[in-house]
CSV table of C-alpha atoms in Angstrom, one decimal:
chain,number,residue,atom,x,y,z
A,11,MET,CA,71.7,-20.2,119.7
A,12,ALA,CA,69.7,-17.0,118.7
A,13,ILE,CA,70.4,-13.4,120.1
A,14,SER,CA,67.5,-11.5,121.3
A,15,ILE,CA,67.4,-7.6,121.1
A,16,LEU,CA,64.6,-5.1,122.1
A,17,VAL,CA,64.7,-2.2,119.8
A,18,THR,CA,63.1,1.2,120.6
A,19,GLY,CA,63.8,4.9,120.3
A,20,ASP,CA,62.1,8.2,120.5
A,21,ILE,CA,61.2,7.7,124.2
A,22,HIS,CA,61.7,11.5,124.8
A,23,ILE,CA,62.4,11.2,128.5
A,24,GLY,CA,61.2,14.3,130.1
A,25,LYS,CA,57.8,14.6,128.2
A,26,LYS,CA,54.4,13.2,128.9
A,27,SER,CA,51.2,12.3,127.0
A,28,THR,CA,48.9,15.1,126.1
A,29,GLY,CA,45.1,15.5,125.8
A,30,ILE,CA,44.2,13.5,129.1
A,31,ASN,CA,42.5,15.1,132.0
A,32,THR,CA,44.5,13.5,134.8
A,33,ASP,CA,48.1,13.8,136.3
A,34,SER,CA,48.7,10.2,136.5
A,35,ASN,CA,52.5,9.4,136.8
A,36,VAL,CA,52.3,6.8,134.0
A,37,LEU,CA,51.6,9.6,131.4
A,38,ALA,CA,55.4,10.5,131.8
A,39,THR,CA,57.9,8.9,129.3
A,40,LYS,CA,60.1,8.0,132.2
A,41,PHE,CA,57.5,5.5,133.3
A,42,THR,CA,57.6,3.7,129.9
A,43,TRP,CA,61.5,3.7,130.1
A,44,GLN,CA,61.3,1.9,133.4
A,45,LYS,CA,58.9,-0.6,131.9
A,46,ILE,CA,61.1,-1.2,129.0
A,47,VAL,CA,64.1,-1.8,131.3
A,48,ASP,CA,61.9,-4.2,133.4
A,49,TYR,CA,60.8,-6.1,130.3
A,50,VAL,CA,64.1,-6.7,129.2
A,51,ILE,CA,65.4,-8.1,132.5
A,52,LYS,CA,62.2,-10.1,133.1
A,53,ASN,CA,62.3,-11.8,129.6
A,54,LYS,CA,66.0,-12.2,129.8
A,55,ILE,CA,66.6,-10.2,126.5
A,56,ASP,CA,70.4,-10.1,125.4
A,57,VAL,CA,70.6,-6.5,124.1
A,58,LEU,CA,68.7,-3.3,124.4
A,59,ALA,CA,69.1,-1.0,121.2
A,60,LEU,CA,68.1,2.6,121.1
A,61,THR,CA,67.7,4.4,117.9
A,62,GLY,CA,67.9,8.2,119.2
A,63,ASP,CA,65.8,10.8,120.8
A,64,VAL,CA,65.9,8.8,124.0
A,65,VAL,CA,66.0,12.2,125.9
A,66,ASP,CA,63.7,15.1,124.7
A,67,GLN,CA,66.2,17.9,124.7
A,68,ASN,CA,69.1,19.5,126.7
A,69,ASN,CA,66.8,21.4,129.0
A,70,ARG,CA,65.4,17.9,130.1
A,71,PHE,CA,68.9,16.9,131.3
A,72,PHE,CA,68.1,16.9,135.1
A,73,GLU,CA,64.6,15.3,134.5
A,74,ALA,CA,66.2,12.6,132.4
A,75,ILE,CA,69.4,11.8,134.3
A,76,GLY,CA,67.8,9.9,137.3
A,77,PRO,CA,65.5,7.6,135.4
A,78,LEU,CA,67.9,6.9,132.7
A,79,HIS,CA,70.9,6.1,135.1
A,80,ALA,CA,68.7,4.0,137.3
A,81,GLY,CA,67.8,1.9,134.0
A,82,PHE,CA,71.4,1.7,133.1
A,83,GLU,CA,72.3,0.5,136.5
A,84,LYS,CA,69.7,-2.3,136.4
A,85,LEU,CA,70.7,-3.5,133.0
A,86,LYS,CA,74.5,-3.5,134.1
A,87,ASN,CA,73.7,-5.4,137.3
A,88,GLU,CA,72.0,-8.1,134.9
A,89,GLY,CA,74.7,-8.2,132.4
A,90,ILE,CA,72.8,-6.6,129.6
A,91,GLU,CA,74.4,-4.5,127.0
A,92,VAL,CA,73.0,-1.4,125.4
A,93,PHE,CA,73.8,-0.2,121.9
A,94,MET,CA,72.5,3.2,120.9
A,95,VAL,CA,72.8,6.2,118.8
A,96,ALA,CA,71.9,9.8,119.4
A,97,GLY,CA,69.0,11.8,117.4
A,98,ASN,CA,68.4,15.4,116.8
A,99,HIS,CA,66.9,16.1,120.1
A,100,ASP,CA,69.6,14.4,122.3
A,101,PHE,CA,72.8,14.8,120.1
A,102,ASP,CA,74.4,16.9,122.9
A,103,VAL,CA,72.8,15.6,126.0
A,104,LEU,CA,73.1,11.9,125.5
A,105,PRO,CA,76.9,11.8,125.4
A,106,GLN,CA,76.8,13.6,128.6
A,107,LEU,CA,74.6,11.0,130.2
A,108,VAL,CA,76.3,8.0,129.0
A,109,ASP,CA,79.4,7.6,131.3
A,110,SER,CA,81.4,4.8,129.5
A,111,ASP,CA,83.7,4.6,132.7
A,112,ARG,CA,80.6,4.1,134.9
A,113,TYR,CA,78.6,1.9,132.5
A,114,GLU,CA,80.9,-0.5,130.6
A,115,ASN,CA,77.7,-2.1,129.1
A,116,ILE,CA,76.5,1.1,127.4
A,117,HIS,CA,77.8,1.8,123.7
A,118,LEU,CA,76.9,5.1,122.1
A,119,LEU,CA,77.8,4.6,118.4
A,120,GLY,CA,78.8,7.1,115.8
A,121,LYS,CA,79.6,10.2,118.2
A,122,ASP,CA,80.2,13.4,116.2
A,123,GLY,CA,78.6,12.1,113.1
A,124,THR,CA,80.9,9.2,112.1
A,125,TRP,CA,80.0,5.7,111.6
A,126,GLU,CA,81.0,3.2,114.3
A,127,VAL,CA,81.0,-0.7,114.5
A,128,LYS,CA,80.9,-2.7,117.5
A,129,GLU,CA,80.6,-6.4,118.1
A,130,TYR,CA,78.3,-8.3,120.7
A,131,ALA,CA,79.0,-11.9,121.8
A,132,LYS,CA,76.8,-14.3,123.5
A,133,ASN,CA,78.7,-17.7,124.2
A,134,GLU,CA,79.9,-18.6,120.8
A,135,GLU,CA,77.6,-16.5,118.8
A,136,LYS,CA,78.4,-13.0,117.6
A,137,ILE,CA,76.5,-10.1,116.0
A,138,GLN,CA,77.7,-6.7,115.2
A,139,PHE,CA,76.1,-3.3,115.6
A,140,VAL,CA,76.8,-0.4,113.1
A,141,GLY,CA,75.6,3.1,114.1
A,142,TRP,CA,75.7,7.0,113.3
A,143,SER,CA,74.7,9.7,115.9
A,144,PHE,CA,73.7,13.3,115.0
A,145,PRO,CA,76.5,15.6,115.6
A,146,SER,CA,74.2,18.8,115.7
A,147,LYS,CA,70.4,19.6,116.2
A,148,HIS,CA,70.1,19.7,112.4
A,149,PHE,CA,71.8,17.8,109.8
A,150,ALA,CA,70.8,18.2,106.1
A,151,GLU,CA,73.0,15.6,104.4
A,152,SER,CA,72.5,11.9,104.1
A,153,PRO,CA,74.6,10.1,106.7
A,154,PHE,CA,75.5,7.4,104.1
A,155,LEU,CA,77.7,9.8,102.4
A,156,LYS,CA,80.3,9.0,104.9
A,157,TYR,CA,79.6,5.3,105.2
A,158,LYS,CA,82.5,2.9,104.7
A,159,LEU,CA,81.9,-0.7,103.7
A,160,ASP,CA,85.2,-2.1,105.0
A,161,GLN,CA,84.2,-1.2,108.6
A,162,VAL,CA,81.8,-4.1,108.5
A,163,ASN,CA,82.6,-7.7,109.2
A,164,ILE,CA,80.7,-9.4,106.3
A,165,THR,CA,80.7,-12.8,108.2
A,166,LEU,CA,78.6,-11.7,111.1
A,167,PRO,CA,74.8,-10.7,111.2
A,168,THR,CA,74.8,-7.0,111.4
A,169,ILE,CA,72.3,-4.6,112.9
A,170,GLY,CA,72.1,-1.0,111.8
A,171,LEU,CA,71.0,1.8,114.2
A,172,LEU,CA,70.2,5.2,112.6
A,173,HIS,CA,68.2,8.3,113.2
A,174,GLY,CA,66.8,10.3,110.3
A,175,ASP,CA,64.1,11.0,107.6
A,176,VAL,CA,63.6,8.5,104.9
A,177,ASP,CA,62.7,9.7,101.5
A,178,VAL,CA,62.2,13.2,102.6
A,179,PRO,CA,65.0,15.0,100.6
A,180,GLU,CA,64.3,18.5,101.9
A,181,SER,CA,64.5,17.4,105.6
A,182,SER,CA,66.9,19.0,108.0
A,183,TYR,CA,67.0,15.9,110.0
A,184,ALA,CA,69.4,13.4,108.2
A,185,PRO,CA,67.6,12.9,104.9
A,186,ILE,CA,67.9,9.3,103.6
A,187,ASP,CA,67.0,7.9,100.3
A,188,LYS,CA,65.4,4.4,100.7
A,189,SER,CA,67.9,3.0,98.2
A,190,SER,CA,70.8,4.0,100.4
A,191,PHE,CA,70.3,1.0,102.6
A,192,ASN,CA,71.1,-1.4,99.8
A,193,ASN,CA,74.6,-3.1,99.6
A,194,LYS,CA,75.9,-1.9,103.1
A,195,ASN,CA,76.5,-5.2,104.3
A,196,VAL,CA,73.8,-4.8,106.9
A,197,ASN,CA,71.0,-7.4,107.6
A,198,ALA,CA,68.5,-5.2,109.4
A,199,TRP,CA,68.2,-1.4,109.9
A,200,PHE,CA,66.2,0.1,112.8
A,201,LEU,CA,65.5,3.7,112.6
A,202,GLY,CA,64.5,6.6,114.9
A,203,HIS,CA,62.8,9.8,114.2
A,204,ILE,CA,59.4,8.8,112.9
A,205,HIS,CA,57.0,8.0,115.8
A,206,LYS,CA,54.7,5.7,113.8
A,207,PRO,CA,55.8,2.1,113.6
A,208,ASP,CA,56.5,1.2,110.0
A,209,CYS,CA,58.1,-1.4,107.9
A,210,LEU,CA,59.8,0.1,105.0
A,211,ARG,CA,61.3,-3.2,103.8
A,212,ASP,CA,61.0,-6.8,105.2
A,213,PHE,CA,64.1,-8.4,103.7
A,214,ASN,CA,67.6,-7.8,102.3
A,215,PRO,CA,67.9,-5.8,104.3
A,216,MET,CA,65.0,-5.2,106.7
A,217,VAL,CA,64.2,-1.5,107.4
A,218,TYR,CA,61.8,-0.7,110.2
A,219,TYR,CA,60.9,2.4,112.1
A,220,PRO,CA,60.0,0.8,115.5
A,221,GLY,CA,58.1,4.0,116.4
A,222,SER,CA,58.0,5.6,119.8
A,223,PRO,CA,57.2,3.1,122.7
A,224,HIS,CA,55.1,5.7,124.4
A,225,ALA,CA,52.4,7.6,122.5
A,226,LEU,CA,52.7,11.2,123.1
A,227,SER,CA,49.8,12.9,121.2
A,228,ALA,CA,46.7,12.2,119.3
A,229,LYS,CA,48.9,12.3,116.2
A,230,GLU,CA,50.4,9.0,117.4
A,231,THR,CA,47.4,6.6,117.0
A,232,GLY,CA,47.5,2.9,117.3
A,233,ILE,CA,49.5,0.3,119.2
A,234,HIS,CA,53.0,1.7,120.4
A,235,GLY,CA,55.8,-0.2,122.0
A,236,PRO,CA,59.3,-1.5,121.4
A,237,MET,CA,60.2,-4.3,118.9
A,238,LEU,CA,61.5,-7.6,119.8
A,239,VAL,CA,64.2,-8.7,117.2
A,240,THR,CA,65.4,-12.4,117.2
A,241,VAL,CA,68.6,-12.9,115.2
A,242,ASN,CA,69.2,-16.5,114.2
A,243,SER,CA,71.6,-16.0,111.4
A,244,GLN,CA,72.3,-13.3,108.7
A,245,ASN,CA,69.3,-14.5,106.6
A,246,SER,CA,67.0,-15.4,109.4
A,247,ILE,CA,65.8,-12.3,111.6
A,248,GLU,CA,62.4,-12.3,113.3
A,249,THR,CA,60.6,-9.2,114.5
A,250,LYS,CA,57.5,-8.8,117.0
A,251,ALA,CA,55.8,-5.7,118.2
A,252,ILE,CA,55.6,-5.5,122.0
A,253,PRO,CA,52.7,-3.2,123.1
A,254,LEU,CA,54.0,-1.3,126.2
A,255,SER,CA,52.5,2.2,125.8
A,256,PRO,CA,50.3,3.3,128.7
A,257,VAL,CA,48.4,5.6,126.4
A,258,ARG,CA,46.7,4.7,123.2
A,259,TYR,CA,45.0,7.4,121.0
A,260,LYS,CA,42.3,6.4,118.5
A,261,SER,CA,40.1,8.3,116.1
A,262,ILE,CA,36.5,7.0,115.4
A,263,ASP,CA,33.5,8.0,113.2
A,264,ILE,CA,30.2,8.0,114.8
A,265,ASP,CA,27.1,8.5,112.5
A,266,VAL,CA,24.4,10.7,114.2
A,267,THR,CA,22.0,10.4,111.2
A,268,ASP,CA,18.4,10.0,112.6
A,269,GLN,CA,19.6,10.5,116.0
A,270,THR,CA,17.1,13.5,116.7
A,271,THR,CA,17.2,13.9,120.5
A,272,GLU,CA,20.0,14.6,123.1
A,273,ALA,CA,19.3,11.1,124.6
A,274,ASP,CA,19.7,9.4,121.1
A,275,VAL,CA,23.0,11.1,120.5
A,276,ARG,CA,24.5,10.2,124.0
A,277,ASN,CA,23.3,6.7,123.5
A,278,VAL,CA,24.9,6.1,120.3
A,279,MET,CA,28.0,7.8,121.2
A,280,THR,CA,28.7,5.9,124.5
A,281,SER,CA,27.6,2.5,123.0
A,282,THR,CA,30.0,3.1,120.0
A,283,LEU,CA,32.9,3.9,122.3
A,284,TYR,CA,32.2,1.0,124.5
A,285,ALA,CA,32.0,-1.5,121.7
A,286,ASP,CA,35.0,-0.3,120.0
A,287,ALA,CA,37.1,-0.4,123.1
A,288,ASN,CA,35.7,-3.9,124.0
A,289,ALA,CA,36.8,-5.1,120.5
A,290,LYS,CA,40.4,-4.1,121.5
A,291,ILE,CA,40.3,-5.7,124.9
A,292,ASN,CA,43.1,-8.2,124.1
A,293,GLU,CA,45.4,-5.4,123.0
A,294,LEU,CA,45.0,-3.3,126.2
A,295,GLU,CA,46.9,-5.4,128.7
A,296,ASN,CA,49.5,-2.6,129.3
A,297,THR,CA,47.2,0.4,128.4
A,298,SER,CA,46.1,2.7,131.1
A,299,PHE,CA,44.4,5.2,129.0
A,300,LEU,CA,42.4,4.8,125.7
A,301,VAL,CA,41.8,8.3,124.4
A,302,TYR,CA,39.2,9.1,121.6
A,303,ASP,CA,39.1,11.8,119.0
A,304,ILE,CA,35.4,11.5,117.9
A,305,TYR,CA,34.4,12.5,114.4
A,306,PHE,CA,30.5,12.9,114.1
A,307,VAL,CA,29.5,12.2,110.5
A,308,GLY,CA,26.0,11.8,108.8
A,309,GLN,CA,23.1,14.3,108.7
A,310,HIS,CA,21.7,16.2,111.5
A,311,ASN,CA,18.8,18.7,111.8
A,312,ASN,CA,20.8,21.1,114.1
A,313,ILE,CA,24.6,20.9,114.3
A,314,GLN,CA,24.7,23.4,117.1
A,315,ASP,CA,22.3,21.5,119.2
A,316,LEU,CA,24.7,18.6,118.5
A,317,LYS,CA,27.5,20.5,119.8
A,318,ASN,CA,25.6,21.7,122.9
A,319,TRP,CA,24.6,18.1,123.7
A,320,THR,CA,28.2,16.5,123.3
A,321,GLU,CA,30.9,19.0,123.9
A,322,PRO,CA,30.4,18.8,127.8
A,323,SER,CA,31.5,15.0,127.4
A,324,ILE,CA,35.2,16.1,126.6
A,325,GLU,CA,35.5,16.9,130.3
A,326,SER,CA,32.9,14.7,132.0
A,327,TYR,CA,32.9,11.4,130.0
A,328,SER,CA,34.4,8.4,131.8
A,329,GLN,CA,34.2,4.7,131.2
A,330,GLU,CA,36.5,1.8,132.1
A,331,ILE,CA,37.1,-1.5,130.8
A,332,ASN,CA,39.2,-3.9,133.0
A,333,GLU,CA,42.0,-1.5,134.1
A,334,THR,CA,41.8,0.8,131.0
A,335,LYS,CA,40.3,4.2,131.4
A,336,ILE,CA,38.4,5.6,128.4
A,337,SER,CA,38.2,9.3,127.7
A,338,ILE,CA,37.4,11.8,124.8
A,339,ARG,CA,40.0,14.3,123.9
A,340,LYS,CA,38.3,16.1,121.0
A,341,ILE,CA,35.1,16.2,119.0
A,342,LYS,CA,34.9,17.1,115.3
A,343,TYR,CA,31.6,17.7,113.6
A,344,HIS,CA,31.9,16.5,110.0
A,345,VAL,CA,28.0,16.5,110.0
A,346,LYS,CA,25.9,17.7,106.9
A,347,PRO,CA,22.7,19.5,107.3
A,348,LYS,CA,19.6,17.4,106.8
A,349,ILE,CA,18.6,19.0,103.6
A,350,ASP,CA,16.9,16.9,100.9
A,351,ASN,CA,17.5,19.6,98.1
A,352,LEU,CA,21.0,20.8,98.6
A,353,GLU,CA,21.5,20.7,94.8
A,354,GLU,CA,18.5,22.7,94.3
A,355,LEU,CA,19.3,25.1,97.1
A,356,ALA,CA,22.8,25.6,95.6
A,357,LEU,CA,21.2,27.3,92.6
A,358,GLU,CA,19.9,30.2,94.7
A,359,SER,CA,21.6,33.5,95.1
A,360,SER,CA,20.8,33.8,98.8
A,361,PRO,CA,23.2,33.3,101.6
A,362,ALA,CA,21.9,29.8,102.1
A,363,GLY,CA,22.3,29.1,98.4
A,364,ILE,CA,26.0,30.4,98.3
A,365,LEU,CA,26.7,28.1,101.3
A,366,ALA,CA,25.0,25.2,99.6
A,367,LYS,CA,26.8,25.8,96.5
A,368,THR,CA,30.2,25.9,98.4
A,369,ILE,CA,29.4,22.7,100.3
A,370,VAL,CA,28.5,20.8,97.1
A,371,ALA,CA,31.7,22.2,95.3
A,372,LEU,CA,34.1,21.2,98.2
A,373,GLU,CA,32.5,17.8,98.5
A,374,LYS,CA,33.6,17.3,94.9
A,375,GLY,CA,37.1,18.5,95.5
A,376,GLU,CA,36.1,21.8,93.5
A,377,THR,CA,36.1,25.6,94.7
A,378,THR,CA,33.7,28.5,94.4
A,379,PRO,CA,34.5,32.1,94.4
A,380,PHE,CA,33.1,32.3,98.1
A,381,SER,CA,35.2,29.2,99.1
A,382,ASP,CA,38.4,30.9,97.6
A,383,LYS,CA,37.9,34.0,99.5
A,384,LEU,CA,37.4,32.0,102.8
A,385,LEU,CA,40.5,30.0,102.2
A,386,GLU,CA,42.7,33.0,101.4
A,387,LYS,CA,41.5,34.6,104.5
A,388,TRP,CA,41.9,31.4,106.6
A,389,LYS,CA,45.5,30.9,105.2
A,390,LYS,CA,46.4,34.5,106.1
A,391,ILE,CA,45.2,33.9,109.9
A,392,HIS,CA,46.8,30.4,110.0
A,393,GLN,CA,50.2,31.7,108.6
A,394,LYS,CA,50.2,34.5,111.1
A,395,THR,CA,49.6,32.1,114.0
A,396,TYR,CA,52.2,29.5,112.4
A,397,GLN,CA,54.9,32.2,112.3
A,398,SER,CA,54.4,33.6,115.8
A,399,SER,CA,57.2,33.1,118.1
A,400,VAL,CA,54.9,32.3,120.9
A,401,TYR,CA,54.1,28.9,119.2
A,402,ASN,CA,57.6,28.2,117.8
A,403,PRO,CA,58.6,25.8,120.7
A,404,ILE,CA,55.3,23.7,120.3
A,405,ILE,CA,55.6,23.6,116.3
A,406,GLU,CA,59.3,22.6,116.6
A,407,SER,CA,59.0,20.0,119.4
A,408,GLU,CA,55.8,18.4,118.0
A,409,ASN,CA,56.9,18.7,114.4
A,410,VAL,CA,53.7,20.4,113.5
A,411,LYS,CA,53.3,20.8,109.7
A,412,SER,CA,51.2,23.3,107.9
A,413,PRO,CA,47.7,21.7,107.0
A,414,ASP,CA,47.4,20.3,103.4
A,415,THR,CA,44.6,21.3,101.0
A,416,GLU,CA,42.6,18.4,102.0
A,417,ILE,CA,42.7,19.4,105.6
A,418,GLN,CA,42.0,23.0,104.7
A,419,ASN,CA,39.0,22.1,102.7
A,420,GLN,CA,37.6,20.0,105.5
A,421,TYR,CA,37.7,22.9,107.9
A,422,LEU,CA,35.8,25.1,105.4
A,423,LEU,CA,33.4,22.4,104.7
A,424,THR,CA,32.7,21.7,108.4
A,425,GLU,CA,32.0,25.4,109.2
A,426,CYS,CA,29.8,25.8,105.9
A,427,ASN,CA,27.6,22.9,107.1
A,428,ARG,CA,27.4,24.3,110.6
A,429,ILE,CA,26.6,27.8,109.4
A,430,LEU,CA,24.0,26.5,106.8
A,431,THR,CA,22.3,24.4,109.4
A,432,THR,CA,21.9,27.4,111.7
A,433,LEU,CA,20.5,29.5,108.8
A,434,ILE,CA,17.9,27.0,107.9
A,435,GLU,CA,17.0,26.6,111.7
A,436,GLN,CA,16.4,30.3,111.9
A,437,GLN,CA,14.3,30.3,108.7
A,438,ASN,CA,12.1,27.6,110.2
A,439,GLN,CA,11.4,29.3,113.5
């Protein structure tokens, strides 16, 4: 008889999805935690496994204690056991919230940075969980340095639970080399810390990031939800993604070439969004909000007009498919000026020529003296902002990283295109 496990992590109870112009209750992660518990009970899942960062941080203790304990109580009443590890966000608060005297069905593995093994039995079938929890907010060593093979019963199917950064050796959040999962007598590893679902290995052993079950920001695009794991034997473990996130973020390109009027642009924008959402209709059963970041591409005579026509839609656009509300979070203008002789213009020493030369170079992955000066100035301003204490909480909680060269060049390219279009428009007046 198979044993079923619902695996998830990075719920961050106490937070809510951003970039949505409403105050709906479903945007809070505690709502998704309740859905996870209800799904486990309704579908008679044997075990719930949590891979850390269940709670956002210590300052969310009082926000998290009610929903978390309510869920634990429901699971206890149904005889469902929970195996979990603590991550970097809840290393201190999770042990406080997990009362083993009150909840005999809740097992926090690997407290204080030590590996721990516990068995689970269903009738005659047995499996075991092995796990390690963060002992502090930062941990710059691999947890596997203290792993002991003799802890694990090699005759039982074994599930590993761990929170950390795979193949990021400089990480302060339990850096793990992918090869470290080998030869640990574990059949499948389920990890926390990375919010994007990812399969690092599909066999011998399986290594998965189930991802966050609740999409919190536009960085977390695509389908999010827990993973259903069915353990038939040591060599037969099945996985299936369960879409439960009430929010889904999506980026989309919309070509505005030949869309010369405001009506044309609005029509292509609304029809493209509706068609894209409608194509996903079978994936949106549990999705209350579908949130788009639009990237306008192609060529246009006047990028400033394009902005004036479309920017109000960020606040005002509203569409609905079944029970899913569609909105726009952000619009980016990766549009080129409609110039037939850009290469020829780039030969001129005029301001328009310098901009054209810079655009041509950036599109080829090259630079010009002008773009080098712009980039140097941009980096100074960005670094000042990035190092400002005002933004430290956001940078740390959202794991914001400094933009790479490709992103930096895209910023420059977008602005050069916009300015060149304005210059040419002024010259034609």
